[in-house]
XYZ file of N, CA and C in Angstrom:
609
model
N -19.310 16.608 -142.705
C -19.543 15.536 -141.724
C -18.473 15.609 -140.639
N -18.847 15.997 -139.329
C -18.022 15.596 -138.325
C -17.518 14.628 -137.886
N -16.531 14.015 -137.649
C -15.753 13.055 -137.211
C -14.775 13.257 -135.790
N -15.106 12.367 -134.516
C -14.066 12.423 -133.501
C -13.713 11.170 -133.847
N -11.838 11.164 -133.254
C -11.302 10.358 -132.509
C -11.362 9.862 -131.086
N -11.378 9.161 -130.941
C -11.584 8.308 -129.767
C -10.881 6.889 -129.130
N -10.500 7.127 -128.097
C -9.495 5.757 -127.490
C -10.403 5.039 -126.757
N -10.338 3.748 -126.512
C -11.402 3.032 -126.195
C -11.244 3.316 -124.366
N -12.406 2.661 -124.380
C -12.714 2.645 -122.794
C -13.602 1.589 -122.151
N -13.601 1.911 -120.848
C -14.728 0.682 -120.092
C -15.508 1.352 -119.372
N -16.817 1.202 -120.065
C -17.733 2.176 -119.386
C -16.838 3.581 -119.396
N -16.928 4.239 -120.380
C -16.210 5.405 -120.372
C -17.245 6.486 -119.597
N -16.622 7.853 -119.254
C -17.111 8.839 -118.737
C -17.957 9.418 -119.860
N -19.116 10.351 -118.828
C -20.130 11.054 -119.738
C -19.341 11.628 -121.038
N -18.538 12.508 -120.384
C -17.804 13.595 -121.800
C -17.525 12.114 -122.873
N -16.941 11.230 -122.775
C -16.267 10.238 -123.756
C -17.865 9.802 -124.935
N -18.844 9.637 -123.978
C -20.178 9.549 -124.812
C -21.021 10.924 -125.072
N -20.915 12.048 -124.820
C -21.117 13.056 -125.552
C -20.184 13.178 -126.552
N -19.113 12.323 -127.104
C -18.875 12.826 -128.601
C -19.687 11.682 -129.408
N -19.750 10.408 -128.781
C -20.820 9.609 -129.676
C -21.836 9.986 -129.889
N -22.529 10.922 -129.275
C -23.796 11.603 -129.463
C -23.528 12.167 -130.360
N -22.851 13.406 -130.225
C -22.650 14.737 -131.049
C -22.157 14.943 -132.557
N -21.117 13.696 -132.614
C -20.560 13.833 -133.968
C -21.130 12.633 -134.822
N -20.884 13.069 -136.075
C -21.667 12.108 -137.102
C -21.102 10.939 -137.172
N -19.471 10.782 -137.174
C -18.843 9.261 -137.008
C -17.816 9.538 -136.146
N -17.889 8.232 -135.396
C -16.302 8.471 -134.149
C -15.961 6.967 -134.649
N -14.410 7.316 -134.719
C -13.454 6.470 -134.662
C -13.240 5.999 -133.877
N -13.013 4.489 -133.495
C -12.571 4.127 -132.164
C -10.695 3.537 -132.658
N -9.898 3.962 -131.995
C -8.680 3.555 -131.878
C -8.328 2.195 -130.935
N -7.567 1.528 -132.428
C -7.160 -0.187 -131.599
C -5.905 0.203 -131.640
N -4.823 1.007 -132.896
C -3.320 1.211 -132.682
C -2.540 1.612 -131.676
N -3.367 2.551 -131.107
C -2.334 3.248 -129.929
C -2.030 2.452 -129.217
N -0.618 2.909 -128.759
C 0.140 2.004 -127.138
C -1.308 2.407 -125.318
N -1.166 0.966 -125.644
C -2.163 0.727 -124.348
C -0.541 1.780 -122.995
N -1.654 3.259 -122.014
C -1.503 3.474 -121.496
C -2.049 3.005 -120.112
N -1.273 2.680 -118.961
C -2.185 2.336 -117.896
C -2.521 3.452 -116.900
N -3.628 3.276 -116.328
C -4.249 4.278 -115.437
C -5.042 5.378 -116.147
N -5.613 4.592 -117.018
C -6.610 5.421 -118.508
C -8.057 4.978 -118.645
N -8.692 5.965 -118.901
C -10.257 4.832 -119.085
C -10.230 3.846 -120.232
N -8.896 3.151 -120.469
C -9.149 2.430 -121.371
C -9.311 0.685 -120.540
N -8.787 0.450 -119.438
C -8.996 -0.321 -118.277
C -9.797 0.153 -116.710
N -10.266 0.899 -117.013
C -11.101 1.773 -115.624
C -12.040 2.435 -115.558
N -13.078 2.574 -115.012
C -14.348 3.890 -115.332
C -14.084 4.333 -113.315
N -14.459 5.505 -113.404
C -15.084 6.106 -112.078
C -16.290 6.488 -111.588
N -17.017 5.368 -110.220
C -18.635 5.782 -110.092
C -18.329 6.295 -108.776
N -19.407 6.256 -108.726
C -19.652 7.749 -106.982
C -20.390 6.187 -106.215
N -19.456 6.204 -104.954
C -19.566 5.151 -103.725
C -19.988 5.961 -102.458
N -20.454 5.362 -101.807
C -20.627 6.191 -100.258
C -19.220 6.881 -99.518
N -18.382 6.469 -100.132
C -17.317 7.409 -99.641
C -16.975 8.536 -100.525
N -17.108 8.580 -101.418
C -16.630 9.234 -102.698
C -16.537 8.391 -103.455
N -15.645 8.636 -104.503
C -15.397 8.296 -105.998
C -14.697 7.188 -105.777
N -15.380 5.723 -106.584
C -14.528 4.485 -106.704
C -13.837 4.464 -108.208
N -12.862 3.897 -108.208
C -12.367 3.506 -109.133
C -12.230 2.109 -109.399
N -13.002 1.517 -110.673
C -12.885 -0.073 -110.896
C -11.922 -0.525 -111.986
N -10.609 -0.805 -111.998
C -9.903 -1.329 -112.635
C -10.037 -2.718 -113.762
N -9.713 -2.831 -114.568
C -9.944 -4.412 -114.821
C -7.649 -4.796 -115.176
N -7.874 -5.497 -114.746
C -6.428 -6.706 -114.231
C -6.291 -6.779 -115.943
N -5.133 -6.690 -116.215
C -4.636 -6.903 -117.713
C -3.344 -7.915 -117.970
N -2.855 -9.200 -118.758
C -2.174 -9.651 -118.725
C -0.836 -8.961 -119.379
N 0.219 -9.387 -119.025
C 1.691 -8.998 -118.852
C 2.110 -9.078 -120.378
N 2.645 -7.675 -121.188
C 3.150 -7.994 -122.546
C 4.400 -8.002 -122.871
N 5.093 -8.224 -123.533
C 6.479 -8.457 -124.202
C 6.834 -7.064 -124.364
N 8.175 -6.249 -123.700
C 8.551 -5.085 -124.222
C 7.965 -3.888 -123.953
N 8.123 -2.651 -124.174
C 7.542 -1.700 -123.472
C 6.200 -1.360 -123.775
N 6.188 -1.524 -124.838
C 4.543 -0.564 -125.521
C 3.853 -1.820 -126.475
N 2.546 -1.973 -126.362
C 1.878 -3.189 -126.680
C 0.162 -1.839 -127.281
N 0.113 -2.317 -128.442
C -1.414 -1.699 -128.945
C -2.143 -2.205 -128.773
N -3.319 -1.269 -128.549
C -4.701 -1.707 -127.654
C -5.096 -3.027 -128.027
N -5.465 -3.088 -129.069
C -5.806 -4.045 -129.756
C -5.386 -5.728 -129.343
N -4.306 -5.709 -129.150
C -3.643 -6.866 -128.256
C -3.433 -7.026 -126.878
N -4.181 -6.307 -126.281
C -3.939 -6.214 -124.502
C -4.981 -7.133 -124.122
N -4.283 -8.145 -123.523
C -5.473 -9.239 -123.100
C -5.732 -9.244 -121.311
N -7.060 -9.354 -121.499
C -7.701 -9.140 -120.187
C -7.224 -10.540 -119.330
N -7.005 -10.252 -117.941
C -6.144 -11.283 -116.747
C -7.553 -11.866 -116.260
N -7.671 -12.881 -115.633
C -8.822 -13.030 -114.566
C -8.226 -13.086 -112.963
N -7.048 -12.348 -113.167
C -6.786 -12.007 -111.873
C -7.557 -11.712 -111.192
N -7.843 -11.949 -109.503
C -8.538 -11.368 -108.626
C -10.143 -11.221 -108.408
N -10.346 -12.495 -109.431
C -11.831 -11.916 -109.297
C -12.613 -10.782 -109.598
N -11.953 -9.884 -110.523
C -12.668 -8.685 -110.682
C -13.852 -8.630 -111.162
N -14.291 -9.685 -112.277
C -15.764 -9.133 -112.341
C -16.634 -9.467 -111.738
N -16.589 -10.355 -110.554
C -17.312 -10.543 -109.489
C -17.344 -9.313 -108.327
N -16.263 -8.720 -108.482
C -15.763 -7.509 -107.619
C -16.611 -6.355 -108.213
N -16.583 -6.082 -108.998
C -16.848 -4.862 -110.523
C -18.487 -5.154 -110.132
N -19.056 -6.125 -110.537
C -20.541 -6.322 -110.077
C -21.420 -5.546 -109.139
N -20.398 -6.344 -107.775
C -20.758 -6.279 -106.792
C -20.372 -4.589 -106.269
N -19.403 -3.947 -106.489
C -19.608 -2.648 -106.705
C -20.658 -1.902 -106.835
N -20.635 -2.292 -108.639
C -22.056 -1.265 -109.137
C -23.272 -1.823 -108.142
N -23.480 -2.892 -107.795
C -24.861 -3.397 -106.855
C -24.960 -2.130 -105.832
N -23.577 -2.420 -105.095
C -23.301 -1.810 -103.772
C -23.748 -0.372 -103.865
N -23.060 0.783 -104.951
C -23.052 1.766 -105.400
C -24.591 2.220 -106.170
N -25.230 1.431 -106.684
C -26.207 1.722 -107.369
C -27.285 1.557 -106.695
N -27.314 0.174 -106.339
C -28.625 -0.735 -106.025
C -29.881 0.080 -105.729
N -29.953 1.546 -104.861
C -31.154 2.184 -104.557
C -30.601 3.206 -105.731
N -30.283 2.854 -106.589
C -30.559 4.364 -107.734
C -31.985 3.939 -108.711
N -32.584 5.326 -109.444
C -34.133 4.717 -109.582
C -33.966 4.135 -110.735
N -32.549 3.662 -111.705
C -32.909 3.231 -112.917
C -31.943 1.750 -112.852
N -31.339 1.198 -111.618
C -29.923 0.075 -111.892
C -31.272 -0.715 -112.029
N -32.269 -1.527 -111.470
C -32.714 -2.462 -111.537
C -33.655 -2.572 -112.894
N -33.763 -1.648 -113.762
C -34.457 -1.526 -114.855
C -33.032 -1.989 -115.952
N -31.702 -1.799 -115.690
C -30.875 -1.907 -116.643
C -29.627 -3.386 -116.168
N -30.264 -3.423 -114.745
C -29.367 -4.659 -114.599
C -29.199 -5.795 -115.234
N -30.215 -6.173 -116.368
C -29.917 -7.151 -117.308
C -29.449 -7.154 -118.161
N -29.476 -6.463 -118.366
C -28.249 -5.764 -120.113
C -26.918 -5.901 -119.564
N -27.114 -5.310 -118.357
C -25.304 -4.835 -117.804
C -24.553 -6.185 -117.793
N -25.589 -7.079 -116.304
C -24.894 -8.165 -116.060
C -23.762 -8.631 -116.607
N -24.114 -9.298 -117.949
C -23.835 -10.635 -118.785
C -22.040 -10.185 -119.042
N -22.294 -8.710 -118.754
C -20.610 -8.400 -118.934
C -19.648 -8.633 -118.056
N -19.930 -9.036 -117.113
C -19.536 -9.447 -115.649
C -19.235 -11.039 -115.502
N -20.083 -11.553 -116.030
C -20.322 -12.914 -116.445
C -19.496 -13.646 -117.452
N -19.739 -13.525 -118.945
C -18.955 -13.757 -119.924
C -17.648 -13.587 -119.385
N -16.427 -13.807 -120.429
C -15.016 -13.852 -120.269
C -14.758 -13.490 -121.640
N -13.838 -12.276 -122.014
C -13.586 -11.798 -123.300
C -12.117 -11.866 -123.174
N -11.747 -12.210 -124.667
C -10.072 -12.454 -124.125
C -9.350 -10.659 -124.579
N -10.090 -9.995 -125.486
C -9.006 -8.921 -125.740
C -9.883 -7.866 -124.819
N -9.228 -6.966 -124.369
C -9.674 -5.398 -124.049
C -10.785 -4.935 -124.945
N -9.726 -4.520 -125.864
C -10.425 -3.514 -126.892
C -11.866 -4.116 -127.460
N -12.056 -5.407 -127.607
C -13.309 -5.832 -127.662
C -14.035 -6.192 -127.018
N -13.878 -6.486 -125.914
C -14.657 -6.121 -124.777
C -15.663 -4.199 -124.342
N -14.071 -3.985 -124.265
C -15.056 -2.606 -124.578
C -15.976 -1.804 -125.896
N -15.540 -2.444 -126.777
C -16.139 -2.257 -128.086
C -17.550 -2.966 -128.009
N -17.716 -3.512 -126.992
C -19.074 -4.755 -127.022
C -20.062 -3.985 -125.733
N -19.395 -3.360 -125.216
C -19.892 -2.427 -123.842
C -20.587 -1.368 -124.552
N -19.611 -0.422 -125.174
C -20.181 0.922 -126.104
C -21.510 0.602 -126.657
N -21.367 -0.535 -127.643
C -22.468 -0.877 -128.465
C -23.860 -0.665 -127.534
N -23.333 -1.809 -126.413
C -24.741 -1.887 -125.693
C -25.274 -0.612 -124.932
N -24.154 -0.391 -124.525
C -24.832 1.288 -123.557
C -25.253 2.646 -124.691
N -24.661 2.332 -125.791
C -25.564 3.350 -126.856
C -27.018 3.216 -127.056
N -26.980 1.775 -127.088
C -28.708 1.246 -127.425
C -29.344 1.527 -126.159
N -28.792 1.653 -125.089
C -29.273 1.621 -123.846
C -29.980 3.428 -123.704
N -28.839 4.248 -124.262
C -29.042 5.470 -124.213
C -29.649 6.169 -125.117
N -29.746 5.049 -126.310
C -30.352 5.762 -127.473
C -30.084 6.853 -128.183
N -27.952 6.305 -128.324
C -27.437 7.423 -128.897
C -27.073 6.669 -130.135
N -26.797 7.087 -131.322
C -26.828 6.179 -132.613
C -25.596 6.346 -133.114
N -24.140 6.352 -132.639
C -23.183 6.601 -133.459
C -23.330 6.281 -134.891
N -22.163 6.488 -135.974
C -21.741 5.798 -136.549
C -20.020 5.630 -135.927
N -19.873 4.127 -135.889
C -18.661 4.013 -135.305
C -18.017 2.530 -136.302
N -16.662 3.640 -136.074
C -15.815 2.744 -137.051
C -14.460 2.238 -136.514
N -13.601 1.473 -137.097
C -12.377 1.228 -135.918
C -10.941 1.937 -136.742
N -10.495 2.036 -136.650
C -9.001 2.545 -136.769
C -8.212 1.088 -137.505
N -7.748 1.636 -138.696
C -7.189 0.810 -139.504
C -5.404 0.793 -139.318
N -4.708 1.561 -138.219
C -3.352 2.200 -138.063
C -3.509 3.662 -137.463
N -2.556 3.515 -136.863
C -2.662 4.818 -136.198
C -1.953 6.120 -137.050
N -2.660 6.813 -137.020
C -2.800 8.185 -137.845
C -2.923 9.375 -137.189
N -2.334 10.176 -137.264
C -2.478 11.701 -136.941
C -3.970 12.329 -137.579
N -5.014 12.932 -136.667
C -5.721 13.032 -137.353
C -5.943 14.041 -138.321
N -7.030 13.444 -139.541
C -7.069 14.439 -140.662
C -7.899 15.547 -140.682
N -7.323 16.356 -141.603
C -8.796 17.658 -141.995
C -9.530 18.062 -140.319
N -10.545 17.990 -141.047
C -11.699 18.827 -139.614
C -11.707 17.693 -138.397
N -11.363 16.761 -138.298
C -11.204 15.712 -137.310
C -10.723 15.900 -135.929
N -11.371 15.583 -135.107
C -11.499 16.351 -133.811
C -10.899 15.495 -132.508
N -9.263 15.175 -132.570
C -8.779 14.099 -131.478
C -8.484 14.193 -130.144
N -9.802 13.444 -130.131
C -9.632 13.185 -128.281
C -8.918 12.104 -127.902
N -8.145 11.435 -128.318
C -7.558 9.904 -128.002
C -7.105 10.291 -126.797
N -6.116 11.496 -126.334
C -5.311 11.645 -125.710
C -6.172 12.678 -124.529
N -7.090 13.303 -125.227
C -7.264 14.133 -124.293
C -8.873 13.992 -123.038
N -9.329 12.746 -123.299
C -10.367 12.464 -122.240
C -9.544 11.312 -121.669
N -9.166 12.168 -120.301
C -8.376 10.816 -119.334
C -8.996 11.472 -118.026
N -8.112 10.512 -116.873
C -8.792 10.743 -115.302
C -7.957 11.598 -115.047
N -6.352 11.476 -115.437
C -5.396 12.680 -114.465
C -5.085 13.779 -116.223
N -5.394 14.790 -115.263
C -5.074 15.788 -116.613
C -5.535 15.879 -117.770
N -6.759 15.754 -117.785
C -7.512 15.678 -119.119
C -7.095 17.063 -119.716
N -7.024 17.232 -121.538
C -7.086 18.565 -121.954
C -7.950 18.890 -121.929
N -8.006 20.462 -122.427
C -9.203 21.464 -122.212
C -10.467 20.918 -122.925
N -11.728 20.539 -123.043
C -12.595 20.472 -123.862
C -13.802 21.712 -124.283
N -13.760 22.506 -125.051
C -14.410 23.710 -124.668
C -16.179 23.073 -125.348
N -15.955 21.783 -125.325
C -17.585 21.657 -125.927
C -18.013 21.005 -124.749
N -17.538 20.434 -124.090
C -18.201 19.713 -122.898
C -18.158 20.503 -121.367
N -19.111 20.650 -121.181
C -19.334 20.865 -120.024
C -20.185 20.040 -118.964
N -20.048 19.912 -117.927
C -20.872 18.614 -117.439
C -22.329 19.694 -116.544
N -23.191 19.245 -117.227
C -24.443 19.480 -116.483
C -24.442 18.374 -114.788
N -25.167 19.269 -114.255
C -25.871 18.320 -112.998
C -26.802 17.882 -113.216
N -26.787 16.244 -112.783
C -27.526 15.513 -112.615
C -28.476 15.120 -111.168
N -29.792 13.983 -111.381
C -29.460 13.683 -110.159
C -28.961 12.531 -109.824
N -27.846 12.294 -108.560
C -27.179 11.434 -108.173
C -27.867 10.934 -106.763
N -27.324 9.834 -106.570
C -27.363 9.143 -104.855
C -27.161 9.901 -103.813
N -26.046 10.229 -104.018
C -25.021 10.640 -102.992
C -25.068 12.252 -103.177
N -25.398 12.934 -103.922
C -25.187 14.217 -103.977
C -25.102 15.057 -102.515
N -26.445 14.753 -101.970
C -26.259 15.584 -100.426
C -25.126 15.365 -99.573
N -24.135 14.195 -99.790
C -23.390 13.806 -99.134
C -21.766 14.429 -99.567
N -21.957 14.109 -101.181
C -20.518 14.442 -101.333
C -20.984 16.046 -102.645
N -21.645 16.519 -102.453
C -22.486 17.494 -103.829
C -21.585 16.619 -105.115
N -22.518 17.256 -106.493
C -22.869 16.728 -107.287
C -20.876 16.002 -108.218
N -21.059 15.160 -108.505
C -19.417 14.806 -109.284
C -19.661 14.200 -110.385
N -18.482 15.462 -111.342
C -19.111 15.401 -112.554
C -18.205 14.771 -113.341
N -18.912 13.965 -114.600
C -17.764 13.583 -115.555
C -17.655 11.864 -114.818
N -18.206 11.326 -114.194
C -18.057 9.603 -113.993
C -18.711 8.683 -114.660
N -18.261 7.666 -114.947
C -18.514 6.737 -115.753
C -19.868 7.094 -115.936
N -20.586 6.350 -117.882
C -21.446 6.909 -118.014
C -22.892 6.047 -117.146
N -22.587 5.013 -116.929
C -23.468 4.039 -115.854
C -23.943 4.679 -114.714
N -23.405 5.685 -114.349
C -23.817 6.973 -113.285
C -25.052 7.903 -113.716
N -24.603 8.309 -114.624
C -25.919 8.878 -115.701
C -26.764 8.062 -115.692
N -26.627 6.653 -116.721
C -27.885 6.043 -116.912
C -28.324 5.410 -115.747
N -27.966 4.988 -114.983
C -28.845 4.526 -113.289
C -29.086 5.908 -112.590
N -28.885 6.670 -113.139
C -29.506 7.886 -112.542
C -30.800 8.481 -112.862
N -30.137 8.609 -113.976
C -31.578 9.256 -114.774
C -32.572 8.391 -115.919
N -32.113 7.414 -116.505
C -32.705 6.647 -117.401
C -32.676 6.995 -118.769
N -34.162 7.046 -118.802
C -34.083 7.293 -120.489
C -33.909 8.665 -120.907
N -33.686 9.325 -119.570
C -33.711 10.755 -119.723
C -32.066 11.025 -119.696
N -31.203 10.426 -119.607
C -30.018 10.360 -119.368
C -29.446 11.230 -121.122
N -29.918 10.619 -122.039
C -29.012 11.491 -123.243
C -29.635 12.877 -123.293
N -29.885 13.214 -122.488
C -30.533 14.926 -122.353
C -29.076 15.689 -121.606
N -28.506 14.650 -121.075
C -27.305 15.479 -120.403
C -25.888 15.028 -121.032
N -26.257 14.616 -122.511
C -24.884 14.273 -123.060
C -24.644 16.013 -124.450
């Protein structure tokens, strides 16, 4: 039985949900020290200029290093009114946002106080959305991983990702492609307002 590791995310990138596809159980990690400028507070979609990046605002912790698990989300700034209105902006003529805009919404809406479950509540739904079936489990302490166990915690990020020799990103079709050609590897909400139900064909 295959098993990845995995660090949580928001709206993570395609590669981050091609291991939920692929492997038989993924771990999701709550121990690790929350890094910032990680898809564990950020996804990247394709905007009329290029590539946006949507942050979510995190409240201030005690001391240097704080685990995921306890990183509580800010309502600084209005972001999920911001974050919304984004994907609207960014999506709105793609052929699948208005078929999935009701599922998405409510995440925009609601108010979750931790990170990690917030995004743990995102995954769920965009699996069912994609009709990928993990088995997913959470991280009881942080552990070096075991045996045949395959850890990406560290290595699906935005700056400097490591090598992945199983992922490769197929082309899709996008919005913007004629404008900026095809950009690969962005949040997986790019995929599914792209392509739909046809979207786990390119995980």
């Amino acid at each position: 039985m295959s098993t990845a590791l995995l660090s949580s995310t928001y709206f993570g990138p395609v590669q981050w949900y091609q291991k939920l596809h692929r492997y038989d159980v993924c771990r999701l990690e709550q121990y690790d020290h929350y890094v910032k400028q990680t898809y564990r507070n950020r996804c990247v979609i394709a905007a009329t200029q290029g590539t946006q990046v949507l942050s979510i605002p995190i409240e201030q912790y005690d001391g240097l290093k704080c685990p995921m698990k306890d990183i509580r989300i800010s309502d600084h700034g209005n972001w999920r009114h911001l974050h919304w209105h984004a994907l609207l902006s960014a999506y709105g003529e793609s052929p699948f946002f208005e078929y999935y805009a009701d599922d998405l919404q409510p995440f925009f809406e609601r108010k979750w106080e931790f990170l990690f479950d917030f995004n743990y509540e995102i995954t769920c739904k965009v699996c069912e959305l994609l009709d990928v079936r993990p088995t997913l489990t959470l991280s009881t302490g942080y552990q070096p991983a075991q045996g045949q166990e395959a850890d990406y915690r560290d290595a699906i990020r935005p700056k400097h990702p490591l090598p992945d020799a199983q992922f490769q990103a197929k082309p899709y079709y996008q919005v913007y492609r004629q404008k900026h050609g095809f950009l690969p590897n962005l949040s997986i909400l790019d995929l599914l307002f792209n392509e739909g139900n046809e979207a786990i064909l390119f995980l």
